[in-house]
Amino acid sequence: MSLAEEVELLKRIPLFANIDTSKLKLLAFTSERVRFPAGQVLCRQGEIGRAAFIIIDGEADVVVDAETGPLTVASVGRNDFVGEIAILCDVPRTATVQARTDVTALVIAKDQFFRMITEFPQMAIEIMRVLALRLERTTKEAARARLTA
């Protein structure tokens, strides 16, 4: 994929929709494009977060360790953003993200991610919205799991 194609991809992600093209070029240039075969872990619950991931292609499951064993709390796919909680909050990873199919992801290092948030406050607002939606979904999933346990 060319730099121009990666920039177009980034523009389709709500988090980056209002970011200047030149900044998106820099983000695409400084990020690493990585392929994860089906079954491979992108990040593991409990690890220190050093990067976030934008799914370019493929699907992955978000899994948390529960009392009853691993619990899939979400699935992510093209244009989804994962792994940001650990780098935003400076806490260990809150979930494992595992490729369900072959996944291609853009890996954004922690320092680059913070530079983008600092320069573009609207990104921080979008991140808060996404995190709030995830919290709601996770809470519902946990409640459902308790009812079936």
mmCIF file of N, CA and C in Angstrom, residues 3-144:
data_model
loop_
_atom_site.group_PDB
_atom_site.id
_atom_site.type_symbol
_atom_site.label_atom_id
_atom_site.label_comp_id
_atom_site.label_asym_id
_atom_site.label_seq_id
_atom_site.Cartn_x
_atom_site.Cartn_y
_atom_site.Cartn_z
ATOM 1 N N LEU A 3 1.894 5.352 0.418
ATOM 2 C CA LEU A 3 1.669 6.352 1.466
ATOM 3 C C LEU A 3 0.332 7.057 1.230
ATOM 4 N N ALA A 4 0.038 7.388 -0.021
ATOM 5 C CA ALA A 4 -1.226 8.060 -0.353
ATOM 6 C C ALA A 4 -2.422 7.182 0.007
ATOM 7 N N GLU A 5 -2.313 5.873 -0.241
ATOM 8 C CA GLU A 5 -3.397 4.954 0.097
ATOM 9 C C GLU A 5 -3.578 4.849 1.605
ATOM 10 N N GLU A 6 -2.477 4.845 2.344
ATOM 11 C CA GLU A 6 -2.575 4.793 3.803
ATOM 12 C C GLU A 6 -3.214 6.064 4.350
ATOM 13 N N VAL A 7 -2.888 7.211 3.752
ATOM 14 C CA VAL A 7 -3.505 8.473 4.176
ATOM 15 C C VAL A 7 -5.009 8.427 3.922
ATOM 16 N N GLU A 8 -5.424 7.915 2.766
ATOM 17 C CA GLU A 8 -6.853 7.796 2.460
ATOM 18 C C GLU A 8 -7.539 6.864 3.455
ATOM 19 N N LEU A 9 -6.860 5.800 3.824
ATOM 20 C CA LEU A 9 -7.388 4.874 4.823
ATOM 21 C C LEU A 9 -7.592 5.599 6.154
ATOM 22 N N LEU A 10 -6.585 6.349 6.582
ATOM 23 C CA LEU A 10 -6.669 7.076 7.852
ATOM 24 C C LEU A 10 -7.820 8.081 7.834
ATOM 25 N N LYS A 11 -8.060 8.731 6.693
ATOM 26 C CA LYS A 11 -9.141 9.716 6.583
ATOM 27 C C LYS A 11 -10.514 9.090 6.799
ATOM 28 N N ARG A 12 -10.653 7.790 6.540
ATOM 29 C CA ARG A 12 -11.939 7.108 6.698
ATOM 30 C C ARG A 12 -12.206 6.707 8.150
ATOM 31 N N ILE A 13 -11.205 6.844 9.000
ATOM 32 C CA ILE A 13 -11.363 6.497 10.411
ATOM 33 C C ILE A 13 -11.829 7.747 11.152
ATOM 34 N N PRO A 14 -12.970 7.673 11.846
ATOM 35 C CA PRO A 14 -13.513 8.869 12.499
ATOM 36 C C PRO A 14 -12.499 9.623 13.361
ATOM 37 N N LEU A 15 -11.627 8.902 14.021
ATOM 38 C CA LEU A 15 -10.629 9.505 14.885
ATOM 39 C C LEU A 15 -9.724 10.486 14.135
ATOM 40 N N PHE A 16 -9.484 10.211 12.863
ATOM 41 C CA PHE A 16 -8.559 11.018 12.074
ATOM 42 C C PHE A 16 -9.243 11.827 10.978
ATOM 43 N N ALA A 17 -10.562 11.793 10.922
ATOM 44 C CA ALA A 17 -11.304 12.393 9.809
ATOM 45 C C ALA A 17 -11.021 13.881 9.603
ATOM 46 N N ASN A 18 -10.789 14.626 10.676
ATOM 47 C CA ASN A 18 -10.607 16.075 10.545
ATOM 48 C C ASN A 18 -9.153 16.523 10.659
ATOM 49 N N ILE A 19 -8.249 15.573 10.530
ATOM 50 C CA ILE A 19 -6.824 15.890 10.643
ATOM 51 C C ILE A 19 -6.283 16.283 9.279
ATOM 52 N N ASP A 20 -5.438 17.282 9.274
ATOM 53 C CA ASP A 20 -4.812 17.779 8.048
ATOM 54 C C ASP A 20 -4.052 16.657 7.333
ATOM 55 N N THR A 21 -4.147 16.651 6.012
ATOM 56 C CA THR A 21 -3.517 15.604 5.197
ATOM 57 C C THR A 21 -2.014 15.499 5.447
ATOM 58 N N SER A 22 -1.350 16.628 5.626
ATOM 59 C CA SER A 22 0.096 16.575 5.859
ATOM 60 C C SER A 22 0.416 15.856 7.172
ATOM 61 N N LYS A 23 -0.420 16.044 8.186
ATOM 62 C CA LYS A 23 -0.216 15.356 9.471
ATOM 63 C C LYS A 23 -0.504 13.860 9.327
ATOM 64 N N LEU A 24 -1.502 13.529 8.527
ATOM 65 C CA LEU A 24 -1.804 12.115 8.297
ATOM 66 C C LEU A 24 -0.679 11.438 7.521
ATOM 67 N N LYS A 25 -0.058 12.161 6.615
ATOM 68 C CA LYS A 25 1.100 11.615 5.897
ATOM 69 C C LYS A 25 2.223 11.303 6.878
ATOM 70 N N LEU A 26 2.459 12.216 7.801
ATOM 71 C CA LEU A 26 3.499 12.000 8.804
ATOM 72 C C LEU A 26 3.149 10.797 9.677
ATOM 73 N N LEU A 27 1.891 10.687 10.082
ATOM 74 C CA LEU A 27 1.457 9.548 10.893
ATOM 75 C C LEU A 27 1.649 8.240 10.126
ATOM 76 N N ALA A 28 1.228 8.217 8.873
ATOM 77 C CA ALA A 28 1.374 7.006 8.062
ATOM 78 C C ALA A 28 2.850 6.658 7.869
ATOM 79 N N PHE A 29 3.673 7.670 7.669
ATOM 80 C CA PHE A 29 5.104 7.454 7.436
ATOM 81 C C PHE A 29 5.809 6.939 8.689
ATOM 82 N N THR A 30 5.405 7.435 9.851
ATOM 83 C CA THR A 30 6.088 7.059 11.088
ATOM 84 C C THR A 30 5.490 5.819 11.757
ATOM 85 N N SER A 31 4.388 5.338 11.228
ATOM 86 C CA SER A 31 3.760 4.127 11.761
ATOM 87 C C SER A 31 4.294 2.917 11.007
ATOM 88 N N GLU A 32 4.120 1.772 11.623
ATOM 89 C CA GLU A 32 4.588 0.536 11.004
ATOM 90 C C GLU A 32 3.385 -0.301 10.594
ATOM 91 N N ARG A 33 3.413 -0.781 9.383
ATOM 92 C CA ARG A 33 2.357 -1.659 8.882
ATOM 93 C C ARG A 33 2.775 -3.101 9.168
ATOM 94 N N VAL A 34 1.922 -3.843 9.898
ATOM 95 C CA VAL A 34 2.277 -5.192 10.338
ATOM 96 C C VAL A 34 1.147 -6.151 9.977
ATOM 97 N N ARG A 35 1.546 -7.357 9.541
ATOM 98 C CA ARG A 35 0.576 -8.425 9.255
ATOM 99 C C ARG A 35 0.590 -9.430 10.407
ATOM 100 N N PHE A 36 -0.595 -9.804 10.845
ATOM 101 C CA PHE A 36 -0.762 -10.803 11.895
ATOM 102 C C PHE A 36 -1.578 -11.956 11.323
ATOM 103 N N PRO A 37 -1.008 -13.152 11.257
ATOM 104 C CA PRO A 37 -1.799 -14.287 10.753
ATOM 105 C C PRO A 37 -2.920 -14.642 11.735
ATOM 106 N N ALA A 38 -3.957 -15.274 11.223
ATOM 107 C CA ALA A 38 -5.080 -15.697 12.074
ATOM 108 C C ALA A 38 -4.541 -16.460 13.279
ATOM 109 N N GLY A 39 -5.060 -16.115 14.457
ATOM 110 C CA GLY A 39 -4.641 -16.764 15.693
ATOM 111 C C GLY A 39 -3.542 -16.024 16.441
ATOM 112 N N GLN A 40 -2.825 -15.145 15.764
ATOM 113 C CA GLN A 40 -1.733 -14.422 16.428
ATOM 114 C C GLN A 40 -2.289 -13.297 17.302
ATOM 115 N N VAL A 41 -1.619 -13.056 18.407
ATOM 116 C CA VAL A 41 -2.012 -12.005 19.342
ATOM 117 C C VAL A 41 -1.355 -10.682 18.937
ATOM 118 N N LEU A 42 -2.165 -9.626 18.828
ATOM 119 C CA LEU A 42 -1.650 -8.283 18.550
ATOM 120 C C LEU A 42 -1.106 -7.679 19.838
ATOM 121 N N CYS A 43 -1.858 -7.832 20.925
ATOM 122 C CA CYS A 43 -1.411 -7.389 22.244
ATOM 123 C C CYS A 43 -2.091 -8.267 23.280
ATOM 124 N N ARG A 44 -1.421 -8.440 24.420
ATOM 125 C CA ARG A 44 -1.902 -9.375 25.441
ATOM 126 C C ARG A 44 -2.267 -8.638 26.732
ATOM 127 N N GLN A 45 -3.398 -9.038 27.319
ATOM 128 C CA GLN A 45 -3.846 -8.470 28.586
ATOM 129 C C GLN A 45 -2.720 -8.559 29.609
ATOM 130 N N GLY A 46 -2.492 -7.444 30.322
ATOM 131 C CA GLY A 46 -1.479 -7.405 31.364
ATOM 132 C C GLY A 46 -0.135 -6.864 30.907
ATOM 133 N N GLU A 47 0.129 -6.859 29.597
ATOM 134 C CA GLU A 47 1.406 -6.330 29.095
ATOM 135 C C GLU A 47 1.403 -4.804 29.149
ATOM 136 N N ILE A 48 2.588 -4.242 29.134
ATOM 137 C CA ILE A 48 2.734 -2.789 29.059
ATOM 138 C C ILE A 48 2.446 -2.363 27.619
ATOM 139 N N GLY A 49 1.636 -1.325 27.460
ATOM 140 C CA GLY A 49 1.290 -0.839 26.122
ATOM 141 C C GLY A 49 2.333 0.128 25.589
ATOM 142 N N ARG A 50 2.840 -0.186 24.414
ATOM 143 C CA ARG A 50 3.817 0.688 23.769
ATOM 144 C C ARG A 50 3.314 1.238 22.442
ATOM 145 N N ALA A 51 2.139 0.736 22.011
ATOM 146 C CA ALA A 51 1.591 1.154 20.721
ATOM 147 C C ALA A 51 0.098 0.873 20.682
ATOM 148 N N ALA A 52 -0.568 1.537 19.763
ATOM 149 C CA ALA A 52 -1.977 1.275 19.465
ATOM 150 C C ALA A 52 -2.044 0.741 18.038
ATOM 151 N N PHE A 53 -3.173 0.169 17.678
ATOM 152 C CA PHE A 53 -3.309 -0.486 16.382
ATOM 153 C C PHE A 53 -4.543 0.015 15.643
ATOM 154 N N ILE A 54 -4.378 0.297 14.365
ATOM 155 C CA ILE A 54 -5.510 0.575 13.488
ATOM 156 C C ILE A 54 -5.628 -0.626 12.563
ATOM 157 N N ILE A 55 -6.787 -1.269 12.578
ATOM 158 C CA ILE A 55 -7.000 -2.435 11.726
ATOM 159 C C ILE A 55 -7.229 -1.945 10.298
ATOM 160 N N ILE A 56 -6.335 -2.322 9.404
ATOM 161 C CA ILE A 56 -6.466 -1.966 7.995
ATOM 162 C C ILE A 56 -7.323 -3.001 7.277
ATOM 163 N N ASP A 57 -7.109 -4.257 7.630
ATOM 164 C CA ASP A 57 -7.855 -5.337 6.989
ATOM 165 C C ASP A 57 -7.910 -6.523 7.940
ATOM 166 N N GLY A 58 -9.009 -7.265 7.911
ATOM 167 C CA GLY A 58 -9.156 -8.454 8.735
ATOM 168 C C GLY A 58 -9.999 -8.192 9.965
ATOM 169 N N GLU A 59 -10.125 -9.236 10.795
ATOM 170 C CA GLU A 59 -10.934 -9.142 12.003
ATOM 171 C C GLU A 59 -10.190 -9.742 13.184
ATOM 172 N N ALA A 60 -10.426 -9.168 14.365
ATOM 173 C CA ALA A 60 -9.784 -9.651 15.590
ATOM 174 C C ALA A 60 -10.805 -9.657 16.714
ATOM 175 N N ASP A 61 -10.551 -10.511 17.693
ATOM 176 C CA ASP A 61 -11.405 -10.583 18.876
ATOM 177 C C ASP A 61 -10.708 -9.893 20.041
ATOM 178 N N VAL A 62 -11.505 -9.210 20.851
ATOM 179 C CA VAL A 62 -11.023 -8.583 22.082
ATOM 180 C C VAL A 62 -11.472 -9.497 23.214
ATOM 181 N N VAL A 63 -10.503 -10.048 23.936
ATOM 182 C CA VAL A 63 -10.769 -11.083 24.933
ATOM 183 C C VAL A 63 -10.221 -10.639 26.289
ATOM 184 N N VAL A 64 -11.030 -10.830 27.336
ATOM 185 C CA VAL A 64 -10.570 -10.535 28.696
ATOM 186 C C VAL A 64 -10.583 -11.817 29.506
ATOM 187 N N ASP A 65 -9.681 -11.873 30.475
ATOM 188 C CA ASP A 65 -9.650 -13.010 31.392
ATOM 189 C C ASP A 65 -10.780 -12.821 32.400
ATOM 190 N N ALA A 66 -11.651 -13.806 32.464
ATOM 191 C CA ALA A 66 -12.772 -13.773 33.415
ATOM 192 C C ALA A 66 -12.649 -14.968 34.354
ATOM 193 N N GLU A 67 -13.429 -14.961 35.428
ATOM 194 C CA GLU A 67 -13.405 -16.071 36.391
ATOM 195 C C GLU A 67 -13.721 -17.403 35.723
ATOM 196 N N THR A 68 -14.569 -17.355 34.704
ATOM 197 C CA THR A 68 -14.982 -18.576 34.014
ATOM 198 C C THR A 68 -14.068 -18.929 32.846
ATOM 199 N N GLY A 69 -13.031 -18.123 32.627
ATOM 200 C CA GLY A 69 -12.113 -18.343 31.505
ATOM 201 C C GLY A 69 -12.143 -17.169 30.555
ATOM 202 N N PRO A 70 -11.470 -17.293 29.415
ATOM 203 C CA PRO A 70 -11.432 -16.184 28.459
ATOM 204 C C PRO A 70 -12.833 -15.809 27.974
ATOM 205 N N LEU A 71 -13.103 -14.497 27.921
ATOM 206 C CA LEU A 71 -14.405 -13.993 27.510
ATOM 207 C C LEU A 71 -14.212 -12.998 26.373
ATOM 208 N N THR A 72 -14.775 -13.293 25.215
ATOM 209 C CA THR A 72 -14.708 -12.367 24.084
ATOM 210 C C THR A 72 -15.732 -11.268 24.327
ATOM 211 N N VAL A 73 -15.249 -10.037 24.448
ATOM 212 C CA VAL A 73 -16.137 -8.919 24.758
ATOM 213 C C VAL A 73 -16.440 -8.054 23.541
ATOM 214 N N ALA A 74 -15.654 -8.231 22.469
ATOM 215 C CA ALA A 74 -15.889 -7.446 21.255
ATOM 216 C C ALA A 74 -15.134 -8.064 20.099
ATOM 217 N N SER A 75 -15.551 -7.672 18.927
ATOM 218 C CA SER A 75 -14.814 -8.002 17.711
ATOM 219 C C SER A 75 -14.518 -6.685 17.010
ATOM 220 N N VAL A 76 -13.355 -6.606 16.418
ATOM 221 C CA VAL A 76 -12.962 -5.398 15.702
ATOM 222 C C VAL A 76 -12.579 -5.771 14.278
ATOM 223 N N GLY A 77 -12.679 -4.781 13.411
ATOM 224 C CA GLY A 77 -12.354 -5.015 12.007
ATOM 225 C C GLY A 77 -11.839 -3.751 11.354
ATOM 226 N N ARG A 78 -11.940 -3.725 10.060
ATOM 227 C CA ARG A 78 -11.400 -2.632 9.259
ATOM 228 C C ARG A 78 -11.775 -1.258 9.831
ATOM 229 N N ASN A 79 -10.759 -0.399 9.944
ATOM 230 C CA ASN A 79 -10.869 0.987 10.422
ATOM 231 C C ASN A 79 -11.062 1.115 11.928
ATOM 232 N N ASP A 80 -11.076 -0.005 12.657
ATOM 233 C CA ASP A 80 -11.193 0.081 14.112
ATOM 234 C C ASP A 80 -9.827 0.351 14.737
ATOM 235 N N PHE A 81 -9.877 0.960 15.904
ATOM 236 C CA PHE A 81 -8.696 1.395 16.626
ATOM 237 C C PHE A 81 -8.681 0.652 17.954
ATOM 238 N N VAL A 82 -7.587 -0.055 18.274
ATOM 239 C CA VAL A 82 -7.503 -0.809 19.524
ATOM 240 C C VAL A 82 -6.140 -0.592 20.177
ATOM 241 N N GLY A 83 -6.101 -0.862 21.460
ATOM 242 C CA GLY A 83 -4.835 -0.796 22.181
ATOM 243 C C GLY A 83 -4.496 0.567 22.746
ATOM 244 N N GLU A 84 -5.412 1.507 22.612
ATOM 245 C CA GLU A 84 -5.105 2.864 23.056
ATOM 246 C C GLU A 84 -5.271 3.063 24.550
ATOM 247 N N ILE A 85 -6.067 2.234 25.214
ATOM 248 C CA ILE A 85 -6.303 2.425 26.649
ATOM 249 C C ILE A 85 -4.995 2.323 27.433
ATOM 250 N N ALA A 86 -4.205 1.315 27.131
ATOM 251 C CA ALA A 86 -2.949 1.120 27.870
ATOM 252 C C ALA A 86 -1.990 2.283 27.701
ATOM 253 N N ILE A 87 -1.960 2.866 26.502
ATOM 254 C CA ILE A 87 -1.017 3.972 26.315
ATOM 255 C C ILE A 87 -1.590 5.298 26.799
ATOM 256 N N LEU A 88 -2.904 5.436 26.763
ATOM 257 C CA LEU A 88 -3.521 6.662 27.271
ATOM 258 C C LEU A 88 -3.457 6.742 28.787
ATOM 259 N N CYS A 89 -3.749 5.626 29.436
ATOM 260 C CA CYS A 89 -3.853 5.603 30.895
ATOM 261 C C CYS A 89 -2.578 5.137 31.576
ATOM 262 N N ASP A 90 -1.600 4.717 30.790
ATOM 263 C CA ASP A 90 -0.342 4.203 31.318
ATOM 264 C C ASP A 90 -0.595 3.065 32.307
ATOM 265 N N VAL A 91 -1.450 2.135 31.876
ATOM 266 C CA VAL A 91 -1.784 0.944 32.653
ATOM 267 C C VAL A 91 -1.495 -0.286 31.790
ATOM 268 N N PRO A 92 -1.388 -1.440 32.419
ATOM 269 C CA PRO A 92 -1.214 -2.656 31.606
ATOM 270 C C PRO A 92 -2.415 -2.847 30.675
ATOM 271 N N ARG A 93 -2.212 -3.585 29.607
ATOM 272 C CA ARG A 93 -3.281 -3.853 28.643
ATOM 273 C C ARG A 93 -4.499 -4.419 29.372
ATOM 274 N N THR A 94 -5.675 -3.915 29.039
ATOM 275 C CA THR A 94 -6.902 -4.341 29.704
ATOM 276 C C THR A 94 -7.541 -5.554 29.032
ATOM 277 N N ALA A 95 -7.048 -5.923 27.864
ATOM 278 C CA ALA A 95 -7.599 -7.071 27.136
ATOM 279 C C ALA A 95 -6.541 -7.599 26.176
ATOM 280 N N THR A 96 -6.786 -8.802 25.711
ATOM 281 C CA THR A 96 -5.970 -9.402 24.664
ATOM 282 C C THR A 96 -6.700 -9.185 23.342
ATOM 283 N N VAL A 97 -5.965 -8.814 22.311
ATOM 284 C CA VAL A 97 -6.546 -8.694 20.977
ATOM 285 C C VAL A 97 -5.881 -9.762 20.126
ATOM 286 N N GLN A 98 -6.707 -10.671 19.598
ATOM 287 C CA GLN A 98 -6.195 -11.806 18.838
ATOM 288 C C GLN A 98 -6.844 -11.831 17.455
ATOM 289 N N ALA A 99 -6.009 -11.990 16.442
ATOM 290 C CA ALA A 99 -6.498 -12.028 15.062
ATOM 291 C C ALA A 99 -7.414 -13.232 14.859
ATOM 292 N N ARG A 100 -8.639 -12.995 14.421
ATOM 293 C CA ARG A 100 -9.564 -14.081 14.082
ATOM 294 C C ARG A 100 -9.313 -14.531 12.644
ATOM 295 N N THR A 101 -9.002 -13.557 11.787
ATOM 296 C CA THR A 101 -8.593 -13.819 10.415
ATOM 297 C C THR A 101 -7.212 -13.205 10.264
ATOM 298 N N ASP A 102 -6.610 -13.310 9.103
ATOM 299 C CA ASP A 102 -5.370 -12.571 8.867
ATOM 300 C C ASP A 102 -5.678 -11.087 9.019
ATOM 301 N N VAL A 103 -4.830 -10.387 9.752
ATOM 302 C CA VAL A 103 -5.049 -8.968 10.033
ATOM 303 C C VAL A 103 -3.839 -8.168 9.559
ATOM 304 N N THR A 104 -4.120 -7.057 8.915
ATOM 305 C CA THR A 104 -3.086 -6.070 8.619
ATOM 306 C C THR A 104 -3.422 -4.850 9.459
ATOM 307 N N ALA A 105 -2.436 -4.363 10.205
ATOM 308 C CA ALA A 105 -2.674 -3.233 11.099
ATOM 309 C C ALA A 105 -1.576 -2.196 10.962
ATOM 310 N N LEU A 106 -1.951 -0.969 11.201
ATOM 311 C CA LEU A 106 -0.995 0.122 11.292
ATOM 312 C C LEU A 106 -0.693 0.279 12.777
ATOM 313 N N VAL A 107 0.567 0.129 13.159
ATOM 314 C CA VAL A 107 0.976 0.197 14.555
ATOM 315 C C VAL A 107 1.504 1.606 14.828
ATOM 316 N N ILE A 108 0.863 2.296 15.764
ATOM 317 C CA ILE A 108 1.227 3.679 16.093
ATOM 318 C C ILE A 108 1.890 3.692 17.461
ATOM 319 N N ALA A 109 3.136 4.111 17.489
ATOM 320 C CA ALA A 109 3.893 4.167 18.736
ATOM 321 C C ALA A 109 3.284 5.183 19.702
ATOM 322 N N LYS A 110 3.479 4.928 20.982
ATOM 323 C CA LYS A 110 2.918 5.754 22.047
ATOM 324 C C LYS A 110 3.273 7.238 21.886
ATOM 325 N N ASP A 111 4.538 7.553 21.631
ATOM 326 C CA ASP A 111 4.931 8.966 21.532
ATOM 327 C C ASP A 111 4.269 9.655 20.348
ATOM 328 N N GLN A 112 4.145 8.966 19.227
ATOM 329 C CA GLN A 112 3.482 9.542 18.048
ATOM 330 C C GLN A 112 1.999 9.761 18.333
ATOM 331 N N PHE A 113 1.387 8.817 19.007
ATOM 332 C CA PHE A 113 -0.023 8.921 19.362
ATOM 333 C C PHE A 113 -0.264 10.160 20.229
ATOM 334 N N PHE A 114 0.582 10.375 21.240
ATOM 335 C CA PHE A 114 0.421 11.538 22.114
ATOM 336 C C PHE A 114 0.669 12.853 21.380
ATOM 337 N N ARG A 115 1.600 12.851 20.446
ATOM 338 C CA ARG A 115 1.815 14.063 19.643
ATOM 339 C C ARG A 115 0.559 14.424 18.872
ATOM 340 N N MET A 116 -0.096 13.416 18.296
ATOM 341 C CA MET A 116 -1.307 13.677 17.518
ATOM 342 C C MET A 116 -2.424 14.222 18.418
ATOM 343 N N ILE A 117 -2.585 13.646 19.605
ATOM 344 C CA ILE A 117 -3.633 14.119 20.518
ATOM 345 C C ILE A 117 -3.356 15.553 20.964
ATOM 346 N N THR A 118 -2.095 15.851 21.222
ATOM 347 C CA THR A 118 -1.731 17.192 21.657
ATOM 348 C C THR A 118 -2.023 18.221 20.573
ATOM 349 N N GLU A 119 -1.714 17.872 19.344
ATOM 350 C CA GLU A 119 -1.915 18.800 18.231
ATOM 351 C C GLU A 119 -3.377 18.906 17.804
ATOM 352 N N PHE A 120 -4.155 17.854 18.045
ATOM 353 C CA PHE A 120 -5.531 17.824 17.560
ATOM 354 C C PHE A 120 -6.488 17.410 18.674
ATOM 355 N N PRO A 121 -6.962 18.376 19.470
ATOM 356 C CA PRO A 121 -7.860 18.067 20.587
ATOM 357 C C PRO A 121 -9.125 17.319 20.155
ATOM 358 N N GLN A 122 -9.572 17.503 18.906
ATOM 359 C CA GLN A 122 -10.771 16.791 18.464
ATOM 360 C C GLN A 122 -10.542 15.279 18.458
ATOM 361 N N MET A 123 -9.286 14.847 18.340
ATOM 362 C CA MET A 123 -8.974 13.421 18.442
ATOM 363 C C MET A 123 -9.279 12.918 19.850
ATOM 364 N N ALA A 124 -8.927 13.723 20.844
ATOM 365 C CA ALA A 124 -9.177 13.326 22.233
ATOM 366 C C ALA A 124 -10.678 13.172 22.479
ATOM 367 N N ILE A 125 -11.472 14.045 21.901
ATOM 368 C CA ILE A 125 -12.926 13.958 22.053
ATOM 369 C C ILE A 125 -13.444 12.678 21.409
ATOM 370 N N GLU A 126 -12.962 12.363 20.232
ATOM 371 C CA GLU A 126 -13.395 11.145 19.545
ATOM 372 C C GLU A 126 -12.960 9.903 20.326
ATOM 373 N N ILE A 127 -11.769 9.940 20.893
ATOM 374 C CA ILE A 127 -11.295 8.813 21.697
ATOM 375 C C ILE A 127 -12.204 8.614 22.910
ATOM 376 N N MET A 128 -12.591 9.701 23.572
ATOM 377 C CA MET A 128 -13.492 9.596 24.717
ATOM 378 C C MET A 128 -14.812 8.966 24.306
ATOM 379 N N ARG A 129 -15.334 9.349 23.147
ATOM 380 C CA ARG A 129 -16.588 8.787 22.667
ATOM 381 C C ARG A 129 -16.456 7.279 22.436
ATOM 382 N N VAL A 130 -15.388 6.872 21.766
ATOM 383 C CA VAL A 130 -15.157 5.458 21.473
ATOM 384 C C VAL A 130 -14.994 4.665 22.773
ATOM 385 N N LEU A 131 -14.225 5.217 23.721
ATOM 386 C CA LEU A 131 -14.014 4.519 24.987
ATOM 387 C C LEU A 131 -15.312 4.382 25.789
ATOM 388 N N ALA A 132 -16.142 5.413 25.752
ATOM 389 C CA ALA A 132 -17.418 5.344 26.462
ATOM 390 C C ALA A 132 -18.316 4.264 25.856
ATOM 391 N N LEU A 133 -18.346 4.170 24.543
ATOM 392 C CA LEU A 133 -19.135 3.128 23.880
ATOM 393 C C LEU A 133 -18.606 1.739 24.219
ATOM 394 N N ARG A 134 -17.282 1.599 24.249
ATOM 395 C CA ARG A 134 -16.698 0.303 24.608
ATOM 396 C C ARG A 134 -17.023 -0.070 26.039
ATOM 397 N N LEU A 135 -16.961 0.898 26.949
ATOM 398 C CA LEU A 135 -17.275 0.624 28.343
ATOM 399 C C LEU A 135 -18.719 0.144 28.480
ATOM 400 N N GLU A 136 -19.618 0.804 27.789
ATOM 401 C CA GLU A 136 -21.017 0.386 27.826
ATOM 402 C C GLU A 136 -21.176 -1.047 27.305
ATOM 403 N N ARG A 137 -20.544 -1.348 26.187
ATOM 404 C CA ARG A 137 -20.637 -2.684 25.583
ATOM 405 C C ARG A 137 -20.021 -3.744 26.501
ATOM 406 N N THR A 138 -18.863 -3.426 27.089
ATOM 407 C CA THR A 138 -18.192 -4.372 27.977
ATOM 408 C C THR A 138 -19.018 -4.629 29.229
ATOM 409 N N THR A 139 -19.614 -3.590 29.776
ATOM 410 C CA THR A 139 -20.450 -3.725 30.964
ATOM 411 C C THR A 139 -21.640 -4.632 30.676
ATOM 412 N N LYS A 140 -22.277 -4.439 29.516
ATOM 413 C CA LYS A 140 -23.409 -5.290 29.136
ATOM 414 C C LYS A 140 -22.960 -6.741 28.963
ATOM 415 N N GLU A 141 -21.818 -6.943 28.330
ATOM 416 C CA GLU A 141 -21.301 -8.299 28.102
ATOM 417 C C GLU A 141 -20.965 -8.974 29.428
ATOM 418 N N ALA A 142 -20.376 -8.241 30.346
ATOM 419 C CA ALA A 142 -20.033 -8.812 31.654
ATOM 420 C C ALA A 142 -21.301 -9.191 32.426
ATOM 421 N N ALA A 143 -22.300 -8.348 32.360
ATOM 422 C CA ALA A 143 -23.569 -8.635 33.040
ATOM 423 C C ALA A 143 -24.227 -9.882 32.431
ATOM 424 N N ARG A 144 -24.178 -9.981 31.111
ATOM 425 C CA ARG A 144 -24.740 -11.140 30.430
ATOM 426 C C ARG A 144 -23.972 -12.413 30.828
#
